[in-house]
Amino acid sequence: DAGVTQSPTHLIKTRGQQVTLRCSPISGHKSVSWYQQVLGQGPQFIFQYYEKEERGRGNFPDRFSARQFPNYSSELNVNALLLGDSALYLCASSLGPTLSNQPQHFGDGTRLSIL
Amino acid sequence: GDSVTQMEGPVTLSEEAFLTINCTYTATGYPSLFWYVQYPGEGLQLLLKATKADDKGSNKGFEATYRKETTSFHLEKGSVQVSDSAVYFCALVTNFGNEKLTFGTGTRLTIIP
């Protein structure tokens, strides 16, 4: 079975632009979470979606938004890009909604560079 | 807010050495604790977990015990191998309100033959 797939693998944008990142969860998984990993740091939680509803949100500005589709895939949108948004963006999926007892399966990430 | 503090790296050990990577946490309520690992060229994957005090998580020869009294979840392995070279992340999820997975900064481990 395919793991979590993310696209694109790499992306270069300029300040002020908007970006959309995509994630396909493992088949049968209904929960998708998004993380930002700045170089040399651990991943930081951005959002969790379960059954197309937002279930959790981290400390990120409103420029960050996400949604989940009926097939459980997800998109992360970032508006008005800043240099500080340069990072690896990770998507993780799990079967159920509870992060504490559902192992998270991570994709390889999208590396976003802002010039 | 919730936070995880990990032993700073990088850590370099010889094969068959004993490994400890320290992890302490601050959290509301009674969190579940995790160790995730990222091998070179691979995605993050769960290594082990513990969901309540005094639980011991174990996998692939690694162990960690949930110590509520010291708010710690140190990772140990008795005899490391070159294939254990990776970045290790301690993480927690609080079972309280807005549930989120909080990671430490990661510890890069290199094992030399």
XYZ file of C-alpha atoms in Angstrom:
228
model
C 0.000 0.000 0.000
C 1.187 3.513 -0.738
C 2.249 5.673 2.147
C 1.397 9.309 2.667
C 2.164 11.209 -0.514
C 2.825 14.923 -0.731
C 3.167 17.209 -3.701
C 5.082 19.007 -4.903
C 8.407 17.819 -3.505
C 10.055 21.212 -3.812
C 8.677 24.672 -4.419
C 10.217 28.107 -4.794
C 8.101 31.223 -4.284
C 8.691 34.912 -3.709
C 7.499 37.055 -0.826
C 3.841 37.988 -0.994
C 2.824 35.070 -3.181
C 0.390 32.315 -2.228
C 1.084 28.572 -2.177
C -0.982 25.383 -2.024
C 0.497 22.134 -0.802
C -1.221 18.776 -1.242
C -1.379 15.585 0.764
C -2.899 12.164 0.096
C -3.262 10.013 3.209
C -2.773 6.287 3.467
C -5.828 4.475 2.126
C -8.433 4.173 4.867
C -6.977 6.948 7.006
C -9.449 9.711 7.792
C -7.240 12.072 9.786
C -4.668 14.408 8.255
C -2.332 16.707 10.170
C 0.048 19.372 8.892
C 3.400 20.377 10.397
C 6.048 22.994 9.656
C 9.670 21.970 10.210
C 12.241 24.734 10.069
C 15.818 23.595 9.505
C 17.355 22.310 12.735
C 14.051 22.284 14.643
C 11.339 19.760 15.377
C 8.054 19.770 13.461
C 5.463 22.299 14.662
C 1.798 21.419 14.534
C -0.303 23.581 12.197
C -3.676 21.812 11.742
C -5.483 18.529 12.128
C -8.518 17.551 10.062
C -10.749 14.565 10.632
C -13.754 13.686 8.519
C -13.412 17.056 6.735
C -13.693 19.035 9.966
C -10.904 21.012 11.632
C -10.108 19.244 14.872
C -7.043 21.097 16.086
C -5.041 24.194 15.331
C -1.534 25.286 16.324
C -0.164 28.782 16.891
C 0.032 29.943 13.296
C -1.345 33.170 11.790
C -4.534 33.299 9.730
C -2.402 33.329 6.561
C -2.323 29.559 7.031
C -5.463 27.629 6.150
C -6.319 24.074 5.203
C -9.154 21.866 4.132
C -9.912 18.202 3.728
C -11.825 16.724 0.835
C -14.405 13.897 0.753
C -11.658 11.451 -0.301
C -9.688 12.557 2.837
C -6.904 14.220 0.877
C -5.955 17.646 2.126
C -4.552 20.976 1.028
C -2.565 23.498 3.034
C -2.708 27.091 1.808
C -0.371 29.865 2.849
C -1.077 33.442 1.767
C 1.183 36.492 1.691
C 4.340 34.413 1.996
C 7.150 35.662 4.227
C 10.811 34.692 4.216
C 10.191 32.930 7.541
C 7.750 30.547 5.895
C 10.688 28.755 4.284
C 10.551 25.265 5.746
C 9.756 21.607 5.179
C 5.995 21.074 5.387
C 5.009 17.627 6.574
C 1.700 15.865 6.327
C 0.745 12.943 8.551
C -2.258 10.641 8.448
C -3.873 8.268 10.894
C -6.952 6.063 11.079
C -8.809 7.852 13.827
C -9.058 11.334 15.271
C -7.143 10.973 18.520
C -3.482 11.964 18.226
C -2.620 10.418 21.584
C -3.412 6.816 20.631
C -3.186 6.815 16.842
C 0.322 6.479 15.365
C 0.966 9.262 12.896
C 2.315 8.204 9.473
C 4.367 10.966 7.896
C 5.015 11.833 4.274
C 8.389 12.965 2.969
C 7.314 16.581 2.948
C 7.285 19.570 0.624
C 10.318 21.824 0.878
C 9.198 25.421 0.406
C 11.780 28.126 -0.254
C 10.820 31.795 -0.213
C 13.069 34.244 -2.079
C 1.991 25.839 26.960
C 3.170 22.319 26.286
C 6.844 21.846 25.504
C 9.489 19.165 25.095
C 13.169 19.643 25.898
C 15.650 17.263 24.377
C 19.300 16.623 24.968
C 21.262 18.723 22.529
C 23.187 16.979 19.816
C 24.798 15.889 17.794
C 25.691 12.686 19.610
C 28.429 10.423 18.276
C 28.971 6.939 19.686
C 30.914 3.843 18.780
C 29.090 0.694 17.748
C 27.902 -1.408 20.721
C 27.990 1.588 23.087
C 25.130 2.353 25.481
C 22.802 5.146 24.383
C 20.791 7.617 26.422
C 18.985 10.571 24.888
C 17.363 12.735 27.544
C 13.871 14.144 27.177
C 11.846 16.174 29.663
C 8.451 17.743 29.162
C 6.039 20.377 30.422
C 2.374 19.693 29.832
C -1.143 20.222 31.117
C -2.804 17.086 32.422
C -1.429 13.653 31.632
C 0.205 13.555 28.220
C 0.987 10.586 26.019
C 4.699 10.444 25.184
C 6.427 9.370 21.990
C 9.777 8.907 20.351
C 9.855 9.415 16.589
C 12.873 8.650 14.397
C 13.969 9.969 11.029
C 16.496 7.775 9.238
C 18.586 9.349 6.445
C 16.463 9.826 3.342
C 13.275 8.620 5.031
C 10.228 10.194 6.615
C 9.479 10.503 10.306
C 8.236 7.281 11.857
C 7.008 6.294 15.283
C 9.631 4.399 17.296
C 7.801 3.840 20.590
C 5.206 5.346 22.882
C 3.841 5.326 26.437
C 0.421 6.591 27.406
C 0.490 6.643 31.215
C 2.871 6.979 34.128
C 5.349 4.108 34.636
C 4.550 2.624 31.215
C 7.589 1.440 29.287
C 7.587 1.733 25.508
C 9.955 -0.488 23.553
C 10.826 -1.254 19.942
C 13.915 -2.362 17.995
C 15.923 -2.648 21.227
C 15.077 0.906 22.287
C 13.225 1.602 25.535
C 11.786 4.624 27.306
C 9.910 4.809 30.616
C 7.250 7.425 31.363
C 8.377 9.070 34.619
C 5.696 11.402 35.903
C 7.645 12.416 39.027
C 10.567 13.734 36.963
C 8.482 14.604 33.850
C 10.929 12.623 31.740
C 10.914 10.055 28.938
C 14.573 9.247 28.268
C 15.414 6.992 25.319
C 17.878 4.144 25.938
C 19.450 1.318 24.016
C 21.962 -1.115 25.398
C 24.087 -1.656 22.290
C 23.774 0.678 19.319
C 24.435 -0.249 15.709
C 25.521 1.814 12.726
C 21.975 1.429 11.378
C 20.665 3.394 14.395
C 22.202 6.575 12.994
C 19.269 8.961 12.616
C 17.560 12.001 14.109
C 15.428 11.207 17.157
C 12.495 13.361 18.256
C 10.747 13.231 21.603
C 7.095 14.303 21.416
C 3.910 14.523 23.444
C 0.170 14.811 23.053
C -1.891 16.217 25.904
C -5.291 14.669 26.493
C -6.648 18.042 27.383
C -8.508 20.534 25.185
C -6.949 21.384 21.835
C -5.085 18.145 21.127
C -1.828 18.583 19.241
C 1.437 16.706 18.767
C 4.323 18.741 20.195
C 7.891 17.808 19.212
C 11.281 18.513 20.710
C 14.066 19.933 18.560
C 15.542 16.529 17.716
C 18.872 14.844 18.493
C 21.104 13.720 15.667
C 22.798 10.413 16.490
C 25.784 9.098 14.557
C 27.189 5.636 15.244
C 30.703 4.936 14.037
C 31.936 1.377 13.393
